[in-house]
Short mmCIF file of C-alpha atoms and ligand atoms in Angstrom, two decimals:
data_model
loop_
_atom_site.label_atom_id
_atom_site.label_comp_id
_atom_site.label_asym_id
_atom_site.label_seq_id
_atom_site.Cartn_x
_atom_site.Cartn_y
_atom_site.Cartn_z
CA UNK W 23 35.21 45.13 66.15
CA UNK W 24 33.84 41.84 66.04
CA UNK W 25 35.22 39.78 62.70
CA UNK W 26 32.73 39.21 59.84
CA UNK W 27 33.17 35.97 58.38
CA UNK W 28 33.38 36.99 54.36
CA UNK W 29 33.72 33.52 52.71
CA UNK W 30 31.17 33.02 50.84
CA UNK W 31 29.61 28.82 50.98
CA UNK W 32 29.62 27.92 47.70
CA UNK W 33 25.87 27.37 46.55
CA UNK W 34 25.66 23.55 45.76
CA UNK W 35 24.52 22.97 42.07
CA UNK W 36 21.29 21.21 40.79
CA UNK W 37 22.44 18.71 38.16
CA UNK W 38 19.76 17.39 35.70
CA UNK W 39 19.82 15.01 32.93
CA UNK W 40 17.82 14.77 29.81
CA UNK W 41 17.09 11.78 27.88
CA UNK W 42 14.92 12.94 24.51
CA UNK W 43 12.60 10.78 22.53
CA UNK W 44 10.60 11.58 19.43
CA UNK W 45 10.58 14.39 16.71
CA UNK W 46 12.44 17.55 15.61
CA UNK W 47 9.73 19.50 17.36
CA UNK W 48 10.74 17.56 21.01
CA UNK W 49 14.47 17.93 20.31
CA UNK W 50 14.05 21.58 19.89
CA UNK W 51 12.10 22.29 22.99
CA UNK W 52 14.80 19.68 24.66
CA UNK W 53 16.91 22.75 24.02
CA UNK W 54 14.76 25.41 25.29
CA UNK W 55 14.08 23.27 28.22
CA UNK W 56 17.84 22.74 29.02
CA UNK W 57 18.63 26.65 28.48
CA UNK W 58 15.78 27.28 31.20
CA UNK W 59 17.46 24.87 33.42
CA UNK W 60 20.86 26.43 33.51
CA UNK W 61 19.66 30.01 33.53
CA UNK W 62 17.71 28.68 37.12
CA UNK W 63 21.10 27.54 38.51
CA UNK W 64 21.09 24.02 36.90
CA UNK W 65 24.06 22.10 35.52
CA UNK W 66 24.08 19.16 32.74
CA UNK W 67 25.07 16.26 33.72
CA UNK W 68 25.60 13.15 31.09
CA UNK W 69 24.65 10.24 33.18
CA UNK W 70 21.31 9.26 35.38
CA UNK W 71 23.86 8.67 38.10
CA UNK W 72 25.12 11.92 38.54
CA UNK W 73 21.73 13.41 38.56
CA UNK W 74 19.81 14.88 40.97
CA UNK W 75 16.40 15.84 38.82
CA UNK W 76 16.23 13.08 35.63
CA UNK W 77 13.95 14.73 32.83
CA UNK W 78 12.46 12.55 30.07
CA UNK W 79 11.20 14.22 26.77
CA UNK W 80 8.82 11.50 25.85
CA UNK W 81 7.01 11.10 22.27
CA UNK W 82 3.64 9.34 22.03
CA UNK W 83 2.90 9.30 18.30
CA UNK W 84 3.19 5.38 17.75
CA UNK W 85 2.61 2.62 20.60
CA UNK W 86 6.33 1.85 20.43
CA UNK W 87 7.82 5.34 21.50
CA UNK W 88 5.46 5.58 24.58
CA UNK W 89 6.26 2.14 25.57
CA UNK W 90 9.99 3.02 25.30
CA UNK W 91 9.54 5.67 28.40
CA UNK W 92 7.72 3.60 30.53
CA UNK W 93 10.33 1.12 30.13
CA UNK W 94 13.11 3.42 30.88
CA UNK W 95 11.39 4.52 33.89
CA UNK W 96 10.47 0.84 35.59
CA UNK W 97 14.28 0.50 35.14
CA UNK W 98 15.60 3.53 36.66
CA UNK W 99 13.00 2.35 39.64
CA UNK W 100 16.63 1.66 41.67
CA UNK W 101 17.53 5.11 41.50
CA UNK W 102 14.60 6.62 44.08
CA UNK W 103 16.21 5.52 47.24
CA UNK W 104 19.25 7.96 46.46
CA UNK W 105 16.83 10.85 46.50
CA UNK W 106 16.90 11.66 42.85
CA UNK W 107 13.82 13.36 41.27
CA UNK W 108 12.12 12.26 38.02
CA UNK W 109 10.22 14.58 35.72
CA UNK W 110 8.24 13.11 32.81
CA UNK W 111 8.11 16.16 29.97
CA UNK W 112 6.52 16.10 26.45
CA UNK W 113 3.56 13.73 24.44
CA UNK W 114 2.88 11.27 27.25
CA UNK W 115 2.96 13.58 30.08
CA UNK W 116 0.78 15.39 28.42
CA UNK W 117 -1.55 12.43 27.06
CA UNK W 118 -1.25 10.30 30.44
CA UNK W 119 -1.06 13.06 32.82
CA UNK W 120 -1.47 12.60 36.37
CA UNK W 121 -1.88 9.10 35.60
CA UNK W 122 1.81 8.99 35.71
CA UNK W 123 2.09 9.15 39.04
CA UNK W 124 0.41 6.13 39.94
CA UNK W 125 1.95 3.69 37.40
CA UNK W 126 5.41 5.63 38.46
CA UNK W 127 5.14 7.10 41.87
CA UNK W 128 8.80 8.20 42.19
CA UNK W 129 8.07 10.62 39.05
CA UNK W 130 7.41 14.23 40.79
CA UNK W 131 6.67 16.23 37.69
CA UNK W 132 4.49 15.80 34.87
CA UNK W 133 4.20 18.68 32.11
CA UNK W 134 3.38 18.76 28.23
CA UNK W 135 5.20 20.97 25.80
CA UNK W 136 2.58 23.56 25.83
CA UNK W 137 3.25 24.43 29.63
CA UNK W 138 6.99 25.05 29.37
CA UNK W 139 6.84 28.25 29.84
CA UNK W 140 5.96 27.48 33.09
CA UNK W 141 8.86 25.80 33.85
CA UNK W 142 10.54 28.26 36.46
CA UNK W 143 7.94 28.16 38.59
CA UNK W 144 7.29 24.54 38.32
CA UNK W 145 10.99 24.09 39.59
CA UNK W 146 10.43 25.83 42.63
CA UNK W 147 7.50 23.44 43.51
CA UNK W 148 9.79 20.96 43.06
CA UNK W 149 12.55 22.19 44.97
CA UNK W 150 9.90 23.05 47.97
CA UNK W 151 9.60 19.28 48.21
CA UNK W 152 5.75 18.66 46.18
CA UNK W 153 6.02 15.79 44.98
CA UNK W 154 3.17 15.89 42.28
CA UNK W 155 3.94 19.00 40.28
CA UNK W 156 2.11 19.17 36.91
CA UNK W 157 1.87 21.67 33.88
CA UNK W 158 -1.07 20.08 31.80
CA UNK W 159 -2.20 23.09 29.68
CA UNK W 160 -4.41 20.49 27.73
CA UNK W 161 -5.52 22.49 24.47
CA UNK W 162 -6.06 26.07 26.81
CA UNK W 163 -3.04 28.22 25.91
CA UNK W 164 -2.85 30.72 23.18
CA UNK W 165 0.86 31.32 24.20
CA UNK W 166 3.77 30.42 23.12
CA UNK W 167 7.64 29.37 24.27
CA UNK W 168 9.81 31.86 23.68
CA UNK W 169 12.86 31.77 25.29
CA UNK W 170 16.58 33.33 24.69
CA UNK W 171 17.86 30.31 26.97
CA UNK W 172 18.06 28.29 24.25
CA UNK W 173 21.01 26.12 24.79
CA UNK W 174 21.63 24.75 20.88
CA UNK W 175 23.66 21.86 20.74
CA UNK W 176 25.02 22.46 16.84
CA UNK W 177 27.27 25.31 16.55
CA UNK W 178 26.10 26.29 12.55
CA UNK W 179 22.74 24.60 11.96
CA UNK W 180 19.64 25.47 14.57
CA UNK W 181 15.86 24.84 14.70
CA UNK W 182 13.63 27.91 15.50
CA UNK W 183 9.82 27.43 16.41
CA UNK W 184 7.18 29.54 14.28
CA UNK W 185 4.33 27.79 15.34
CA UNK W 186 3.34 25.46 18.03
CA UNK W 187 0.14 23.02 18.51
CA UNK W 188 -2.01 21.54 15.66
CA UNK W 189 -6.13 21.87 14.89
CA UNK W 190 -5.81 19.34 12.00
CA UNK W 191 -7.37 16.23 14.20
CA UNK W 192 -6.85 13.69 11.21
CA UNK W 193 -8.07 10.41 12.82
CA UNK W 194 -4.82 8.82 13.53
CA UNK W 195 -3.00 11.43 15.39
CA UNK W 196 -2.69 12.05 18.64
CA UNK W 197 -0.12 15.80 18.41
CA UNK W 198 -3.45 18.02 18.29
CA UNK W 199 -4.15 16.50 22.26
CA UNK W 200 -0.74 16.21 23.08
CA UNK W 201 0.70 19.91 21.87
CA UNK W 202 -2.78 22.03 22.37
CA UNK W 203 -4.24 24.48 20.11
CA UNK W 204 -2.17 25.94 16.72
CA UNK W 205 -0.89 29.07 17.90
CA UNK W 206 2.26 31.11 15.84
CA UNK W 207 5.01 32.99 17.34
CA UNK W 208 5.07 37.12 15.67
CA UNK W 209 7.71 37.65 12.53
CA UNK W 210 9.36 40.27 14.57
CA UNK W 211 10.08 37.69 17.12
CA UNK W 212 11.10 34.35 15.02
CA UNK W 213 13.10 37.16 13.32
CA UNK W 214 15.12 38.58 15.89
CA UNK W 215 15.73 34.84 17.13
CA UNK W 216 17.21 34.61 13.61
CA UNK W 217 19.26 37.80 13.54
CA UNK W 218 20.76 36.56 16.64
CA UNK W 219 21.50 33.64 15.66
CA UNK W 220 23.59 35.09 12.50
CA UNK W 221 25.43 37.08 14.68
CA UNK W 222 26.05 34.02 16.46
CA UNK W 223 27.32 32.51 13.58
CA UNK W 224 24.69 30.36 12.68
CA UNK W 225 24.42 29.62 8.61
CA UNK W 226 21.13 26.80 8.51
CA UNK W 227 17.99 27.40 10.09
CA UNK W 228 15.03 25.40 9.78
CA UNK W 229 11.66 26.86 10.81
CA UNK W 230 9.87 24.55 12.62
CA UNK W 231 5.99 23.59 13.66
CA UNK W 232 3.08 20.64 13.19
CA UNK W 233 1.94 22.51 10.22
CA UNK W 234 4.03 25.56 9.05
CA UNK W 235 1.77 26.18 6.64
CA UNK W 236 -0.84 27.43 8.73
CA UNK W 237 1.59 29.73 10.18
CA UNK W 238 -0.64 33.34 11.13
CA UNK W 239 1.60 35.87 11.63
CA UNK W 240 -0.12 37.59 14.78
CA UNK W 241 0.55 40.92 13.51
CA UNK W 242 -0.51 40.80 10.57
CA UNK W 243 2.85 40.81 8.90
CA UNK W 244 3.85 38.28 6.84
CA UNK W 245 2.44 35.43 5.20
CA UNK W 246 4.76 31.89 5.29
CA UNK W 247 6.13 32.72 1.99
CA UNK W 248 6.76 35.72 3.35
CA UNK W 249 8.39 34.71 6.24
CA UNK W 250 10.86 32.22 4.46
CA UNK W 251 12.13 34.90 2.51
CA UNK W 252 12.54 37.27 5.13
CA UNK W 253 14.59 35.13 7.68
CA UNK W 254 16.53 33.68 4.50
CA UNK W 255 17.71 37.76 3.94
CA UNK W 256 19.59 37.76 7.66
CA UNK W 257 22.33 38.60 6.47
CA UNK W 258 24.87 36.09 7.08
CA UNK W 259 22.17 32.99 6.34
CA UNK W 260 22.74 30.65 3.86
CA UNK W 261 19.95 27.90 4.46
CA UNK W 262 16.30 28.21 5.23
CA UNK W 263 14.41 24.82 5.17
CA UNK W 264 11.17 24.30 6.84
CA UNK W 265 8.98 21.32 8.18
CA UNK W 266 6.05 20.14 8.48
CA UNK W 267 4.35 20.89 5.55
CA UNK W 268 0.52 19.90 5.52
CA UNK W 269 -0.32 19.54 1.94
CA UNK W 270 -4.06 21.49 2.45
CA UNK W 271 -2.04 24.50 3.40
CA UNK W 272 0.73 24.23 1.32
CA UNK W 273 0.05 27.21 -1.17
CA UNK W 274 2.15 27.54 -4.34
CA UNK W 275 3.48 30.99 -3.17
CA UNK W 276 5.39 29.10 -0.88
CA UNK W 277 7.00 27.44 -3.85
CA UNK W 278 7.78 30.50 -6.00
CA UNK W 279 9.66 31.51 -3.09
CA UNK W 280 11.85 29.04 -3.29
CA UNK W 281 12.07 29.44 -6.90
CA UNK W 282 13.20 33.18 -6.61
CA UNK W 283 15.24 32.73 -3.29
CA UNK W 284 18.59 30.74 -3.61
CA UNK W 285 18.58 30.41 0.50
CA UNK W 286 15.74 28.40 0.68
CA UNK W 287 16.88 25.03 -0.04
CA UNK W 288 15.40 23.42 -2.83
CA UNK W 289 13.59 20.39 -0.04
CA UNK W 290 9.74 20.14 0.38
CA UNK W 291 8.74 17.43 3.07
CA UNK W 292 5.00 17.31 2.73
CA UNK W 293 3.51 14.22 3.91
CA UNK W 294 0.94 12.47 2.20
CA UNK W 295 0.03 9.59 4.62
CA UNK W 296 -1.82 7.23 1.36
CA UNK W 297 -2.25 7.30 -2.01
CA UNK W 298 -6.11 6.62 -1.82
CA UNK W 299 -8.68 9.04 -1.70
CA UNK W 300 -11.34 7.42 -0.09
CA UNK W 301 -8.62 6.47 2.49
CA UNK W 302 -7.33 9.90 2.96
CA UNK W 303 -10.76 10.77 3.27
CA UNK W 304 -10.98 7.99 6.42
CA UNK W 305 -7.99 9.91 7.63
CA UNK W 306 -9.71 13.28 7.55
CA UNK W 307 -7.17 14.56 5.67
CA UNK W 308 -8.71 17.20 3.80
CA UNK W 309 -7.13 16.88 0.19
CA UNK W 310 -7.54 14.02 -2.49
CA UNK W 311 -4.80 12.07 -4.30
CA UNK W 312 -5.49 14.43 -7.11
CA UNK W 313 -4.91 17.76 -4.65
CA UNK W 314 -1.87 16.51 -3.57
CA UNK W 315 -0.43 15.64 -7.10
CA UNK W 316 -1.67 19.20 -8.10
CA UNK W 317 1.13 20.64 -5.02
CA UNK W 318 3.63 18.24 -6.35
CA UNK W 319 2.59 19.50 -10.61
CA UNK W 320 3.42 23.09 -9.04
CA UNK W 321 7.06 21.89 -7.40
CA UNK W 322 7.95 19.85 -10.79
CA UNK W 323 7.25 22.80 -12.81
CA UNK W 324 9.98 24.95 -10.84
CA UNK W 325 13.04 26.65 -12.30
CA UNK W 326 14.78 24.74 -9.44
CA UNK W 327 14.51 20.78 -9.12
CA UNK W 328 12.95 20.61 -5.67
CA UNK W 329 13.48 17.38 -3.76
CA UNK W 330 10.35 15.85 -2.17
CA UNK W 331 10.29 13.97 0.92
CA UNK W 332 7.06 12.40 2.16
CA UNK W 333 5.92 10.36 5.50
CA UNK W 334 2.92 7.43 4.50
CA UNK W 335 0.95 4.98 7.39
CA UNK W 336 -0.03 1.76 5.76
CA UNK W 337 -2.01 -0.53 7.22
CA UNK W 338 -5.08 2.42 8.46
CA UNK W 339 -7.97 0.78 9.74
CA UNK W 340 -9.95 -0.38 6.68
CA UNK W 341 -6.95 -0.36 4.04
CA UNK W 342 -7.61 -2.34 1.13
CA UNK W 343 -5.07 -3.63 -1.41
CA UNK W 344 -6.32 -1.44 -3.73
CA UNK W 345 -5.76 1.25 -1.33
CA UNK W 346 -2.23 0.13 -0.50
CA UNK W 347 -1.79 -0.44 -4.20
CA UNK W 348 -2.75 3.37 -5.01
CA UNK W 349 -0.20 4.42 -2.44
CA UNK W 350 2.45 2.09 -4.58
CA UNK W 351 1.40 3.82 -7.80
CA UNK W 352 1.59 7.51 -6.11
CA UNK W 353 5.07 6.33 -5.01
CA UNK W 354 6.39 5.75 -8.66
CA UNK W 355 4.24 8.78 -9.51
CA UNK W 356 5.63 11.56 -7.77
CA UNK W 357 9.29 9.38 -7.45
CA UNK W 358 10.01 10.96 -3.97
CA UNK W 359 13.57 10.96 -2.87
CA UNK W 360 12.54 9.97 0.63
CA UNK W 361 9.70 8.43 2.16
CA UNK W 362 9.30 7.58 6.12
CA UNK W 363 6.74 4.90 6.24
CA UNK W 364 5.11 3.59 9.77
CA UNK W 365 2.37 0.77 10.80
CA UNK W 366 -0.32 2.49 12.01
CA UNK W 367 -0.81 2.66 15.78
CA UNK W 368 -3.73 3.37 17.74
CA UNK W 369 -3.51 5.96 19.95
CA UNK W 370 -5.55 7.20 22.74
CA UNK W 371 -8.09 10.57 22.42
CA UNK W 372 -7.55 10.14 18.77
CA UNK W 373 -10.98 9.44 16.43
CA UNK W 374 -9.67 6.46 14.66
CA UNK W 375 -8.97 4.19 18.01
CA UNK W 376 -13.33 4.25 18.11
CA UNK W 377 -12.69 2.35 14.33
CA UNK W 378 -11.72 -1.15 14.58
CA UNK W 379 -8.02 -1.56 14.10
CA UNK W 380 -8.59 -3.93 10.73
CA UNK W 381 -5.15 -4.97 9.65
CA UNK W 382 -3.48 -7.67 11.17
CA UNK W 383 -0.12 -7.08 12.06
CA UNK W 384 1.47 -9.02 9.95
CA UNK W 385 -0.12 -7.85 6.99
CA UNK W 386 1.32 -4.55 7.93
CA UNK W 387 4.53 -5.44 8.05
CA UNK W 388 4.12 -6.99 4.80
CA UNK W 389 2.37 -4.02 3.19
CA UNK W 390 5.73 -1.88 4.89
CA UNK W 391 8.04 -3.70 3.64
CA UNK W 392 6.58 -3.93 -0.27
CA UNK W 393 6.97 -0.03 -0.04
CA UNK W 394 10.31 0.20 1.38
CA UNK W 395 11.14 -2.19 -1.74
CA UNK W 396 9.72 -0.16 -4.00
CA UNK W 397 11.08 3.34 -2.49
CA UNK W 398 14.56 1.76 -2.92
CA UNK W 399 14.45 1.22 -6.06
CA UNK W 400 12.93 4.59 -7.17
CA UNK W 401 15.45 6.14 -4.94
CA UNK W 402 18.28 4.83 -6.12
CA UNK W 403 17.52 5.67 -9.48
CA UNK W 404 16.62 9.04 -8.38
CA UNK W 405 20.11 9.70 -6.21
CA UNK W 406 21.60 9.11 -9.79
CA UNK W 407 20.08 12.51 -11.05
CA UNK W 408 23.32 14.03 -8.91
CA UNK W 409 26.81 11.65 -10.70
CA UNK W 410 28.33 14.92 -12.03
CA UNK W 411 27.31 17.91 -10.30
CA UNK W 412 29.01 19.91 -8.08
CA UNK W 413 26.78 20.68 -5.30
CA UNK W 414 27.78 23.01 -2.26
CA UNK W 415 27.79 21.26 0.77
CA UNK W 416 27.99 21.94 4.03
CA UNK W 417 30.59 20.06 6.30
CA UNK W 418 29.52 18.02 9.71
CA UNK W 419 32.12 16.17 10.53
CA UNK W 420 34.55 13.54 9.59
CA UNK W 421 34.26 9.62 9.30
CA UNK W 422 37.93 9.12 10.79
CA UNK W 423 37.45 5.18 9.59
CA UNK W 424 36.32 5.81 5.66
CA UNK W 425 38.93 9.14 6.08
CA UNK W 426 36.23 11.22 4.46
CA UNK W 427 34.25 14.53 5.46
CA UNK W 428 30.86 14.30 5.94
CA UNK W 429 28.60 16.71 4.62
CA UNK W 430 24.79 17.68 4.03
CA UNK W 431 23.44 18.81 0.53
CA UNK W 432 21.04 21.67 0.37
CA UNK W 433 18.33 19.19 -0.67
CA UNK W 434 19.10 17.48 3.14
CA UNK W 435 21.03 14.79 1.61
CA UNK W 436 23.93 13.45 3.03
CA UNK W 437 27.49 13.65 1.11
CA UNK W 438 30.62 11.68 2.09
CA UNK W 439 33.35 13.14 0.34
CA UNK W 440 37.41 13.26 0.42
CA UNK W 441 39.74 15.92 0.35
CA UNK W 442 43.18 17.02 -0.66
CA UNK W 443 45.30 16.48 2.05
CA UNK W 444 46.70 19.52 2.52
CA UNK W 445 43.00 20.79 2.89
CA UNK W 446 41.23 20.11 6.34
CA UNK W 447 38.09 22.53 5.99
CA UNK W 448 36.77 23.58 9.54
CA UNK W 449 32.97 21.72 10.37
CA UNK W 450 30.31 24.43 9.50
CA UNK W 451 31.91 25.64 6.45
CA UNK W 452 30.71 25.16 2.83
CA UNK W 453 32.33 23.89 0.29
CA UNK W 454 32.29 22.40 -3.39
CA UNK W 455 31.75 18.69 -4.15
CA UNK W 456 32.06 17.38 -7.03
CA UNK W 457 29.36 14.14 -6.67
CA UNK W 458 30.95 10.74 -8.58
CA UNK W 459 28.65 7.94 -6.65
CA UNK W 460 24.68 8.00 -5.84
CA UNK W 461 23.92 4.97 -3.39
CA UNK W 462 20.19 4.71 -2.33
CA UNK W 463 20.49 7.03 0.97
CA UNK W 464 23.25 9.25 0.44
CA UNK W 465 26.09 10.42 -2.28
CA UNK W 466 29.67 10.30 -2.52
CA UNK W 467 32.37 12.93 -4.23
CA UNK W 468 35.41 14.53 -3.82
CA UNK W 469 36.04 17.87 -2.69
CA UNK W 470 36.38 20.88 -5.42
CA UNK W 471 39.59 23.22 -5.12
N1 LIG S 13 0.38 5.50 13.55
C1 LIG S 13 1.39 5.42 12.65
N2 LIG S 13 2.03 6.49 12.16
C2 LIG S 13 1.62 7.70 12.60
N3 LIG S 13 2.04 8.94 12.30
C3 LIG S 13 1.31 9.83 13.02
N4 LIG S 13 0.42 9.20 13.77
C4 LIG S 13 0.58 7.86 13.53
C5 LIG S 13 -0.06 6.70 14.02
N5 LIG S 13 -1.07 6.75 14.87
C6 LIG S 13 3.09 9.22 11.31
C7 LIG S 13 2.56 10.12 10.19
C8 LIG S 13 3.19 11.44 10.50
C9 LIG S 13 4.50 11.02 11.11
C10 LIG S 13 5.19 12.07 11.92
O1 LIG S 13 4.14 9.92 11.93
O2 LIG S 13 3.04 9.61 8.95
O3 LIG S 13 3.35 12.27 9.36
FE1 LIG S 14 6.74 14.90 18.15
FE2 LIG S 14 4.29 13.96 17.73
FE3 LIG S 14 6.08 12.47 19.00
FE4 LIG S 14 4.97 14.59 20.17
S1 LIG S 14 3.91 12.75 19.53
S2 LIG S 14 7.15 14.04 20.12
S3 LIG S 14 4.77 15.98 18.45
S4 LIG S 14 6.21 13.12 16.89
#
């Protein structure tokens, strides 16, 4: 009988890397991405150098963050004579397209968020040698990602999508051309992703999308409100938080919710981009200063302090300083406890790149850094409101130099804090701390036995 030869060759493995840019939304889908790889047979590698396929996630929504990924490309240039493969994912591939592969021609894949899905498939072109693969979905899906690969880097605290795309178009923005239409996962399913996750032993979950506001439940379900409360009764989680809010949407349902349900942390980001009317109105918007003051009358009023969070744009074509001043006064106003503020950036597609882009650049920065100023001080008055309390906290690490614990509030603050030291409590539990020091950004305390 002739011998069979039973050895088995072992099947070389793909190894990618994965370099993300941008927002929440990109380093969630990072995840799903990466949890696609490996279930095709993939590995994760941590350097360019032991890659064979080199993935970007790339973010587009200011001039800066594109530039960033065409600059990391140009200098991984060397790398194409050893055969690698480069894959541009995310806002630019999606807003540049096949354009890519001229200014890049070693990139061999080019595909926005909204084809991921696709992904598989779109590996096997590659691996089949085509050298031009795309997945450019450009505003035509109505589907969304839904994956179990999710490979979740955070043991305790994970992102779930509830709604992908925007169909806001305000002037500035360029997410509505880069992420396609607004389309919402089911309840059932962002609820069994939670349930799993619980058994996992998962605590914090934060619903993301653009606008989760104008989450439709596609059967019919559950309203947003709805929906907060529901995942925040999996048994076994503690934290529900949410982003982005868009203040049009944002019904005051969503805040009695809070106000009734002790898992939904007591945090409302809901970005107001200007304190002006007339400018929001420039911005297309769709609310006035006095609309959005009216959301933030219904979160004061609460049984719960809320903490409100907000992202502004100064320098929009056509910004006065009596625009830029009503943004100040809507600042001390509403006394946010965080504020991101950018220079606006014209991007491509978007309608306000047809208006002339007004503001010099250093007037900008100017106007930027008068608000940052003024958000300092009002937040470190604010981070006062907490000398005293004992807040529950839940632990992410340790700061071996300061020998503290570091911890996040429920209101997404972070806590440094000491312990006994008898008592080393495990990362991902929850404890007391008692808070004795407010500094601008973050508090201090010590723990509570
Ligand atoms: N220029 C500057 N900032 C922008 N943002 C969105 N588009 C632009 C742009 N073109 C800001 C908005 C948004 C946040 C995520 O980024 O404040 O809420
Ligand atoms: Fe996120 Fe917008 Fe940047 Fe895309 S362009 S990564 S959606 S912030």
């Amino acid at each position: 009988m002739p011998e069979i030869d039973t050895k088995i060759e072992p099947v070389p493995e793909k190894k990618f890397y994965l370099e993300t840019f941008g927002c929440q939304m990109n380093v969630h889908d990072s995840e799903k991405v990466i949890g696609t790889l490996i279930n095709e047979g993939y590995a994760q590698v941590d350097t360019v150098e032991a890659a064979d396929l080199v993935l970007y996630n790339t973010c587009s929504i200011r001039d800066k963050a594109e530039q960033k990924v065409f600059n990391r490309l140009s200098d991984y240039k060397k790398y194409q004579k050893q055969g690698k493969k480069f894959g541009v994912l995310g806002c630019v591939a999606q807003q540049e397209g096949e354009k890519i592969f001229e200014r890049a021609p070693y990139v061999s894949l080019v595909a926005g968020s909204a084809s991921y899905r696709n992904l598989p498939q779109m590996l096997v072109q590659l691996e089949a040698g085509n050298n031009r693969v795309t997945g450019l979905d450009d505003r035509q899906t109505d589907q969304t990602f839904d994956t179990e690969f999710t490979a979740r880097t955070n043991k305790h605290r994970g992102y779930i999508t509830i709604i992908e795309g925007c169909d806001k178009f305000c002037a500035y923005c360029v997410v509505p051309y880069t992420r396609g239409k607004e389309r919402s996962r089911t309840s059932q399913s962002v609820l069994a992703e939670a349930k799993r996750m619980a058994d996992s032993g998962y605590t914090d979950i934060q619903l993301l999308g653009q606008n989760v506001n104008s989450f439709k439940d596609p059967s019919g379900e559950l309203t947003f409100a709805g929906l907060l409360l529901a995942v925040a009764q999996v048994p076994g989680i503690r934290r529900v938080r949410f982003t982005t809010s868009h203040p049009r949407d944002f019904t005051r349902d969503i805040v009695e919710a809070i106000e009734s349900e002790p898992r939904l942390c007591d945090h409302v980001h809901l970005p107001v981009q200007s304190g002006s009317s007339r400018l929001l109105k420039a911005m297309l918007r769709e609310y006035t200063r006095e609309q959005y003051l009216e959301r933030i009358s219904w979160m004061k009023a609460a049984k719960r302090h809320i903490s409100i969070s907000t992202d502004i744009i100064v320098g929009f074509p056509g910004e006065t300083i009596e625009d830029f001043e009503q943004t100040i006064t809507l600042l001390e106003e509403v006394q946010f406890d965080a504020v991101f503020a950018f220079k606006y950036s014209a991007r491509p597609n978007t309608s306000a790149i047809r208006m002339p882009d007004s503001i010099p650049e250093e007037e900008k920065s100017k106007r930027l850094a008068v608000l940052l100023e003024r958000q300092r001080q009002i937040q470190s008055t604010n981070y006062q409101r907490h000398l005293g309390e004992v807040a529950q906290v839940m632990i992410e690490g340790r700061n071996e130099a300061r020998g503290q614990m570091l911890g996040r509030h429920s209101q997404n603050k972070t806590v440094n804090f000491t312990t006994s030291a008898l008592i080393q409590p495990a990362v991902g539990s929850y404890v007391d701390v008692r808070i004795t020091k407010a500094l601008p950004n973050s508090l201090v305390g010590e723990m509570v036995i």
